[in-house]
Amino acid sequence: MQTEARMGVVVEGGQRGLNSGHGGVSVDNAARKLAQQQQGQIGTVPQLLAGGVAGALSKTCTAPLARLTILFQVQGMHSNTTILRKASIWHEASRVIREEGFRAFWKGNLVTIAHRLPYSSVNFYSYECYKKFLHMILGLDIHRENMSADLGVHFVAGGLAGITAASATYPLDLVRTRLAAQTNVMYYRGIGHALQTIIREEGVLGLYKGLGATLLGVGPSIAISFSVYESLRSFWKSQRPQDSTIMVSLACGSLSGIASSTATFPLDLIRRRKQLEGAGGRAHVYTTGLLGIFRHVIQTEGFRGLYRGILPEYYKVVPGVGICFMSYETLKMLLADVTPRL
């Protein structure tokens, strides 16, 4: 009888919580608790695998638009302003197919995957670690509704995760950019040849050319991406808890990609151009630091020059970031069952 009485109190108390005016909060907390339980059930190896595969899959699906973005970003390094005025997405895509063939849209995709697998693995894994660490040192209860604190934690954890992943895998990112920027003249024949050539001609530090601009852009970009994604996903699940987790992740990931790309695209453009200095034996266009490159772009191409290639970037991030988050969440659920065996 005493046991039944205690069970009745628990059920009655839970029912009152669901029937109160804070029903959305209760549902949101339940969703958060479920997510925490799922996260606790997945080990380090499956989590790294989920992040790496998700990143590689999304990059492969959007490789053509990624290459078009890079080609647009580096057009300002040419002195022919007539080419700049005539450039358009369809014109550039037609030129690539006509001069290089359809497979050229995936030029450099092997090094992209080689970069994205470790990058995405480190990014997602370090984000979860930083998030847990920040909750611990701030004394926050992750099972309690605290939107402003959660937003700050997601933003800081995302920024630190982006910086960690970018620093660890930067040489492959630089090689990817140079391979993708090649058109008719194949100066670099592959990943290994590119690494050897850069070290021979520019020194070991040449592998880290543009790292400063990368960290300035990646930190805020990943911070915005994770914080927007987590906030939108939490709000969506609190309002429509019956919706598919996969579709919610796809939609929220796409919106977070748009937000982060818009905010940090100028820094990404500067990073690409810095990476291509000295590529293929070409002369150095910029002799000043990052601020000098900003001034040069604005003076020669106008403010719009800082957003050269933003349209294909939008076309890329909407499906790309959405696929990445959706794949990550799906793989985490699928791998949760095999974690104890790893």
Tab-separated table of C-alpha atoms in Angstrom:
chain	number	residue	atom	x	y	z
A	1	MET	CA	0.000	0.000	0.000
A	2	GLN	CA	2.793	2.419	0.841
A	3	THR	CA	4.500	1.633	-2.458
A	4	GLU	CA	1.277	2.242	-4.382
A	5	ALA	CA	0.779	5.544	-2.540
A	6	ARG	CA	4.256	6.712	-3.425
A	7	MET	CA	3.738	5.760	-7.081
A	8	GLY	CA	0.455	7.629	-7.074
A	9	VAL	CA	2.167	10.767	-5.811
A	10	VAL	CA	4.814	10.549	-8.525
A	11	VAL	CA	2.273	10.023	-11.308
A	12	GLU	CA	-0.005	12.733	-9.960
A	13	GLY	CA	2.904	15.170	-9.667
A	14	GLY	CA	4.071	14.393	-13.217
A	15	GLN	CA	0.530	14.816	-14.514
A	16	ARG	CA	0.210	18.212	-12.822
A	17	GLY	CA	3.458	19.307	-14.504
A	18	LEU	CA	2.152	18.329	-17.914
A	19	ASN	CA	-1.223	19.989	-17.349
A	20	SER	CA	0.203	23.257	-16.037
A	21	GLY	CA	0.624	26.437	-18.032
A	22	HIS	CA	4.255	25.488	-18.692
A	23	GLY	CA	3.461	22.548	-20.912
A	24	GLY	CA	5.875	23.707	-23.614
A	25	VAL	CA	8.695	23.935	-21.074
A	26	SER	CA	7.918	20.439	-19.777
A	27	VAL	CA	7.973	19.006	-23.281
A	28	ASP	CA	11.189	20.861	-24.041
A	29	ASN	CA	12.823	19.567	-20.872
A	30	ALA	CA	11.708	16.053	-21.735
A	31	ALA	CA	13.254	16.381	-25.174
A	32	ARG	CA	16.446	17.743	-23.644
A	33	LYS	CA	16.575	14.869	-21.141
A	34	LEU	CA	16.108	12.327	-23.930
A	35	ALA	CA	18.887	13.939	-25.948
A	36	GLN	CA	21.185	13.870	-22.930
A	37	GLN	CA	20.423	10.197	-22.372
A	38	GLN	CA	21.159	9.404	-26.013
A	39	GLN	CA	24.403	11.354	-25.840
A	40	GLY	CA	25.409	9.449	-22.757
A	41	GLN	CA	24.832	6.128	-24.539
A	42	ILE	CA	27.191	6.830	-27.431
A	43	GLY	CA	30.899	6.315	-26.962
A	44	THR	CA	33.872	8.309	-28.186
A	45	VAL	CA	34.621	6.179	-31.253
A	46	PRO	CA	31.022	6.144	-32.607
A	47	GLN	CA	30.701	9.874	-31.935
A	48	LEU	CA	33.900	10.635	-33.854
A	49	LEU	CA	32.721	8.333	-36.656
A	50	ALA	CA	29.297	9.983	-36.814
A	51	GLY	CA	30.801	13.450	-37.044
A	52	GLY	CA	33.351	12.469	-39.684
A	53	VAL	CA	30.918	10.621	-41.949
A	54	ALA	CA	28.325	13.401	-41.649
A	55	GLY	CA	30.862	16.024	-42.694
A	56	ALA	CA	32.234	13.969	-45.597
A	57	LEU	CA	28.726	13.158	-46.893
A	58	SER	CA	27.563	16.767	-46.830
A	59	LYS	CA	30.721	18.006	-48.565
A	60	THR	CA	30.483	15.393	-51.315
A	61	CYS	CA	26.838	16.273	-51.993
A	62	THR	CA	27.634	19.983	-52.311
A	63	ALA	CA	31.104	19.753	-53.940
A	64	PRO	CA	30.064	21.409	-57.247
A	65	LEU	CA	28.729	24.499	-55.478
A	66	ALA	CA	31.741	24.564	-53.184
A	67	ARG	CA	34.057	24.707	-56.190
A	68	LEU	CA	31.986	27.444	-57.846
A	69	THR	CA	32.174	29.439	-54.613
A	70	ILE	CA	35.974	29.180	-54.551
A	71	LEU	CA	36.268	30.153	-58.223
A	72	PHE	CA	34.099	33.231	-57.605
A	73	GLN	CA	36.040	34.203	-54.499
A	74	VAL	CA	39.382	34.213	-56.288
A	75	GLN	CA	38.191	36.031	-59.420
A	76	GLY	CA	39.075	39.364	-57.826
A	77	MET	CA	42.722	38.314	-57.882
A	78	HIS	CA	42.664	38.733	-61.687
A	79	SER	CA	43.148	42.178	-63.157
A	80	ASN	CA	40.626	41.754	-65.985
A	81	THR	CA	37.568	43.670	-64.772
A	82	THR	CA	35.593	42.662	-67.878
A	83	ILE	CA	35.692	39.051	-66.727
A	84	LEU	CA	34.444	40.109	-63.304
A	85	ARG	CA	31.462	41.979	-64.755
A	86	LYS	CA	30.448	39.066	-66.996
A	87	ALA	CA	30.777	36.425	-64.305
A	88	SER	CA	27.668	34.583	-63.187
A	89	ILE	CA	26.947	31.213	-61.643
A	90	TRP	CA	25.616	29.678	-64.845
A	91	HIS	CA	28.382	31.251	-66.952
A	92	GLU	CA	31.060	29.846	-64.654
A	93	ALA	CA	29.361	26.439	-64.428
A	94	SER	CA	29.111	26.266	-68.233
A	95	ARG	CA	32.774	27.201	-68.560
A	96	VAL	CA	33.829	24.444	-66.159
A	97	ILE	CA	31.797	21.824	-68.058
A	98	ARG	CA	33.009	23.069	-71.441
A	99	GLU	CA	36.711	23.373	-70.587
A	100	GLU	CA	37.216	20.775	-67.866
A	101	GLY	CA	34.315	18.349	-68.046
A	102	PHE	CA	31.495	17.545	-65.622
A	103	ARG	CA	33.751	15.596	-63.254
A	104	ALA	CA	35.746	18.791	-62.667
A	105	PHE	CA	33.015	19.932	-60.258
A	106	TRP	CA	34.438	17.375	-57.844
A	107	LYS	CA	38.037	18.484	-58.410
A	108	GLY	CA	39.772	18.385	-55.074
A	109	ASN	CA	36.912	16.440	-53.475
A	110	LEU	CA	39.251	13.639	-52.370
A	111	VAL	CA	41.300	16.091	-50.342
A	112	THR	CA	38.041	17.675	-49.192
A	113	ILE	CA	36.959	14.333	-47.737
A	114	ALA	CA	40.444	13.755	-46.331
A	115	HIS	CA	40.121	17.140	-44.612
A	116	ARG	CA	36.463	16.937	-43.664
A	117	LEU	CA	36.570	13.512	-41.992
A	118	PRO	CA	38.995	14.548	-39.227
A	119	TYR	CA	37.727	18.144	-39.166
A	120	SER	CA	34.092	17.223	-38.662
A	121	SER	CA	34.985	14.481	-36.185
A	122	VAL	CA	37.033	16.868	-34.053
A	123	ASN	CA	34.461	19.634	-34.474
A	124	PHE	CA	31.431	17.705	-33.230
A	125	TYR	CA	33.318	15.802	-30.550
A	126	SER	CA	35.097	18.862	-29.130
A	127	TYR	CA	31.804	20.786	-29.202
A	128	GLU	CA	30.175	18.197	-26.958
A	129	CYS	CA	33.228	18.197	-24.660
A	130	TYR	CA	33.399	21.999	-24.432
A	131	LYS	CA	29.649	22.168	-23.826
A	132	LYS	CA	29.821	19.706	-20.937
A	133	PHE	CA	32.877	21.483	-19.502
A	134	LEU	CA	31.198	24.903	-19.637
A	135	HIS	CA	28.053	23.567	-17.985
A	136	MET	CA	30.224	22.086	-15.246
A	137	ILE	CA	32.346	25.170	-14.487
A	138	LEU	CA	29.337	27.497	-14.668
A	139	GLY	CA	27.309	25.243	-12.389
A	140	LEU	CA	24.381	25.130	-14.832
A	141	ASP	CA	21.738	22.455	-14.590
A	142	ILE	CA	21.290	21.174	-18.138
A	143	HIS	CA	17.903	19.710	-17.200
A	144	ARG	CA	16.572	23.111	-16.182
A	145	GLU	CA	15.176	25.687	-18.569
A	146	ASN	CA	17.732	28.468	-18.942
A	147	MET	CA	17.599	29.764	-22.499
A	148	SER	CA	20.032	32.663	-22.185
A	149	ALA	CA	22.677	30.580	-20.409
A	150	ASP	CA	22.264	27.711	-22.897
A	151	LEU	CA	22.631	30.088	-25.845
A	152	GLY	CA	25.856	31.472	-24.413
A	153	VAL	CA	27.237	27.996	-23.731
A	154	HIS	CA	26.395	26.808	-27.257
A	155	PHE	CA	27.991	29.921	-28.769
A	156	VAL	CA	31.251	29.672	-26.797
A	157	ALA	CA	31.493	25.886	-27.141
A	158	GLY	CA	30.889	26.119	-30.884
A	159	GLY	CA	33.540	28.807	-31.321
A	160	LEU	CA	36.140	26.829	-29.365
A	161	ALA	CA	35.276	23.661	-31.271
A	162	GLY	CA	35.669	25.416	-34.617
A	163	ILE	CA	39.062	26.844	-33.656
A	164	THR	CA	40.240	23.451	-32.390
A	165	ALA	CA	39.156	21.571	-35.522
A	166	ALA	CA	40.459	24.214	-37.953
A	167	SER	CA	43.869	24.383	-36.298
A	168	ALA	CA	44.266	20.598	-36.266
A	169	THR	CA	43.431	20.097	-39.961
A	170	TYR	CA	44.469	23.379	-41.600
A	171	PRO	CA	47.166	22.120	-44.055
A	172	LEU	CA	44.587	19.863	-45.727
A	173	ASP	CA	42.191	22.806	-45.998
A	174	LEU	CA	44.847	24.884	-47.752
A	175	VAL	CA	45.657	22.051	-50.175
A	176	ARG	CA	41.944	21.578	-50.874
A	177	THR	CA	41.579	25.241	-51.785
A	178	ARG	CA	44.530	25.209	-54.160
A	179	LEU	CA	43.427	22.028	-55.907
A	180	ALA	CA	39.869	23.320	-56.319
A	181	ALA	CA	41.080	26.698	-57.646
A	182	GLN	CA	43.039	25.098	-60.503
A	183	THR	CA	41.420	25.361	-63.907
A	184	ASN	CA	43.301	24.384	-67.077
A	185	VAL	CA	46.864	24.424	-65.717
A	186	MET	CA	47.420	21.537	-63.290
A	187	TYR	CA	50.271	22.836	-61.134
A	188	TYR	CA	49.448	20.471	-58.267
A	189	ARG	CA	48.893	16.839	-59.283
A	190	GLY	CA	47.388	15.601	-56.037
A	191	ILE	CA	47.388	15.840	-52.267
A	192	GLY	CA	50.909	14.484	-51.731
A	193	HIS	CA	52.405	16.486	-54.599
A	194	ALA	CA	50.707	19.677	-53.385
A	195	LEU	CA	52.041	19.231	-49.848
A	196	GLN	CA	55.579	18.584	-51.100
A	197	THR	CA	55.492	21.507	-53.549
A	198	ILE	CA	54.202	23.982	-50.977
A	199	ILE	CA	56.835	22.948	-48.421
A	200	ARG	CA	59.611	23.145	-51.047
A	201	GLU	CA	58.591	26.518	-52.498
A	202	GLU	CA	57.067	28.283	-49.486
A	203	GLY	CA	58.428	26.433	-46.487
A	204	VAL	CA	56.561	24.563	-43.765
A	205	LEU	CA	54.840	27.783	-42.691
A	206	GLY	CA	53.335	27.933	-46.181
A	207	LEU	CA	51.000	25.133	-45.099
A	208	TYR	CA	49.503	27.549	-42.568
A	209	LYS	CA	49.137	30.559	-44.847
A	210	GLY	CA	45.830	32.248	-44.058
A	211	LEU	CA	45.408	30.467	-40.708
A	212	GLY	CA	44.788	33.771	-38.913
A	213	ALA	CA	41.917	34.692	-41.211
A	214	THR	CA	40.622	31.133	-40.951
A	215	LEU	CA	40.459	31.189	-37.165
A	216	LEU	CA	38.861	34.649	-37.202
A	217	GLY	CA	36.169	33.313	-39.507
A	218	VAL	CA	35.756	29.733	-38.297
A	219	GLY	CA	35.370	30.614	-34.624
A	220	PRO	CA	32.356	32.934	-35.091
A	221	SER	CA	30.987	30.805	-37.952
A	222	ILE	CA	30.818	27.561	-35.971
A	223	ALA	CA	29.693	29.458	-32.865
A	224	ILE	CA	26.764	30.988	-34.764
A	225	SER	CA	25.993	27.705	-36.519
A	226	PHE	CA	25.788	25.606	-33.344
A	227	SER	CA	23.980	28.226	-31.255
A	228	VAL	CA	21.368	28.935	-33.952
A	229	TYR	CA	20.910	25.221	-34.619
A	230	GLU	CA	20.507	24.280	-30.959
A	231	SER	CA	18.136	27.201	-30.268
A	232	LEU	CA	15.935	26.566	-33.304
A	233	ARG	CA	15.865	22.825	-32.683
A	234	SER	CA	14.957	23.270	-29.019
A	235	PHE	CA	12.192	25.763	-29.861
A	236	TRP	CA	10.840	23.589	-32.690
A	237	LYS	CA	10.698	20.461	-30.522
A	238	SER	CA	8.951	22.382	-27.738
A	239	GLN	CA	6.247	23.569	-30.140
A	240	ARG	CA	5.936	20.449	-32.319
A	241	PRO	CA	7.367	17.482	-30.373
A	242	GLN	CA	5.758	14.980	-32.742
A	243	ASP	CA	7.805	16.110	-35.767
A	244	SER	CA	10.545	13.859	-37.107
A	245	THR	CA	13.924	14.459	-35.468
A	246	ILE	CA	15.645	13.940	-38.821
A	247	MET	CA	13.557	16.572	-40.630
A	248	VAL	CA	13.882	19.033	-37.746
A	249	SER	CA	17.669	18.636	-37.833
A	250	LEU	CA	17.718	19.155	-41.605
A	251	ALA	CA	15.629	22.332	-41.463
A	252	CYS	CA	17.369	23.866	-38.442
A	253	GLY	CA	20.787	22.982	-39.819
A	254	SER	CA	20.003	24.703	-43.121
A	255	LEU	CA	18.872	27.898	-41.371
A	256	SER	CA	21.932	27.892	-39.116
A	257	GLY	CA	24.152	27.581	-42.184
A	258	ILE	CA	22.578	30.649	-43.778
A	259	ALA	CA	23.045	32.677	-40.603
A	260	SER	CA	26.695	31.720	-40.101
A	261	SER	CA	27.647	32.170	-43.776
A	262	THR	CA	26.103	35.633	-43.999
A	263	ALA	CA	27.929	36.812	-40.891
A	264	THR	CA	31.372	35.450	-41.734
A	265	PHE	CA	31.567	35.252	-45.543
A	266	PRO	CA	33.923	38.268	-45.976
A	267	LEU	CA	36.465	36.615	-43.676
A	268	ASP	CA	36.154	33.388	-45.653
A	269	LEU	CA	36.810	35.264	-48.884
A	270	ILE	CA	39.933	36.894	-47.425
A	271	ARG	CA	41.067	33.491	-46.175
A	272	ARG	CA	40.750	31.922	-49.635
A	273	ARG	CA	42.723	34.693	-51.285
A	274	LYS	CA	45.410	34.532	-48.634
A	275	GLN	CA	45.693	30.782	-49.156
A	276	LEU	CA	46.252	31.263	-52.895
A	277	GLU	CA	49.127	33.709	-52.531
A	278	GLY	CA	52.134	32.155	-54.192
A	279	ALA	CA	50.100	29.240	-55.527
A	280	GLY	CA	51.407	27.870	-58.813
A	281	GLY	CA	54.377	30.201	-58.657
A	282	ARG	CA	52.198	33.283	-59.123
A	283	ALA	CA	53.279	36.663	-57.805
A	284	HIS	CA	52.043	37.849	-54.424
A	285	VAL	CA	49.080	40.171	-54.954
A	286	TYR	CA	48.806	41.346	-51.365
A	287	THR	CA	51.747	42.713	-49.417
A	288	THR	CA	49.875	43.715	-46.267
A	289	GLY	CA	47.989	41.899	-43.533
A	290	LEU	CA	44.335	40.962	-43.316
A	291	LEU	CA	43.124	44.552	-42.907
A	292	GLY	CA	45.169	45.535	-45.946
A	293	ILE	CA	43.488	42.805	-47.991
A	294	PHE	CA	40.087	44.057	-46.813
A	295	ARG	CA	40.961	47.572	-47.969
A	296	HIS	CA	42.309	46.306	-51.299
A	297	VAL	CA	39.125	44.323	-52.021
A	298	ILE	CA	36.863	47.264	-51.151
A	299	GLN	CA	38.944	49.726	-53.200
A	300	THR	CA	39.183	47.539	-56.312
A	301	GLU	CA	35.858	45.681	-56.202
A	302	GLY	CA	33.666	47.692	-53.849
A	303	PHE	CA	31.866	46.485	-50.756
A	304	ARG	CA	30.061	43.879	-52.864
A	305	GLY	CA	33.444	42.326	-53.567
A	306	LEU	CA	33.535	41.059	-49.987
A	307	TYR	CA	30.491	38.926	-50.824
A	308	ARG	CA	31.692	37.660	-54.198
A	309	GLY	CA	30.434	34.072	-54.424
A	310	ILE	CA	27.826	34.407	-51.645
A	311	LEU	CA	25.028	33.132	-53.911
A	312	PRO	CA	26.621	29.737	-54.640
A	313	GLU	CA	27.637	29.710	-50.965
A	314	TYR	CA	23.963	29.970	-49.992
A	315	TYR	CA	23.084	27.242	-52.480
A	316	LYS	CA	25.786	25.136	-50.844
A	317	VAL	CA	25.160	25.714	-47.138
A	318	VAL	CA	21.379	25.285	-47.217
A	319	PRO	CA	21.608	21.590	-48.142
A	320	GLY	CA	25.185	21.109	-46.894
A	321	VAL	CA	24.851	22.166	-43.255
A	322	GLY	CA	21.380	20.652	-43.099
A	323	ILE	CA	22.658	17.299	-44.384
A	324	CYS	CA	25.591	17.459	-41.964
A	325	PHE	CA	23.443	17.973	-38.847
A	326	MET	CA	20.803	15.528	-40.056
A	327	SER	CA	23.409	12.839	-40.789
A	328	TYR	CA	25.130	13.426	-37.457
A	329	GLU	CA	21.926	13.083	-35.434
A	330	THR	CA	20.842	10.029	-37.452
A	331	LEU	CA	24.203	8.281	-37.150
A	332	LYS	CA	24.313	8.970	-33.410
A	333	MET	CA	20.974	7.212	-33.007
A	334	LEU	CA	22.044	4.297	-35.215
A	335	LEU	CA	25.408	3.887	-33.507
A	336	ALA	CA	24.044	4.208	-29.967
A	337	ASP	CA	23.192	0.498	-29.916
A	338	VAL	CA	26.697	-0.654	-30.884
A	339	THR	CA	28.583	1.695	-28.542
A	340	PRO	CA	28.994	-0.850	-25.713
A	341	ARG	CA	30.779	-3.182	-28.151
A	342	LEU	CA	33.367	-0.560	-29.191
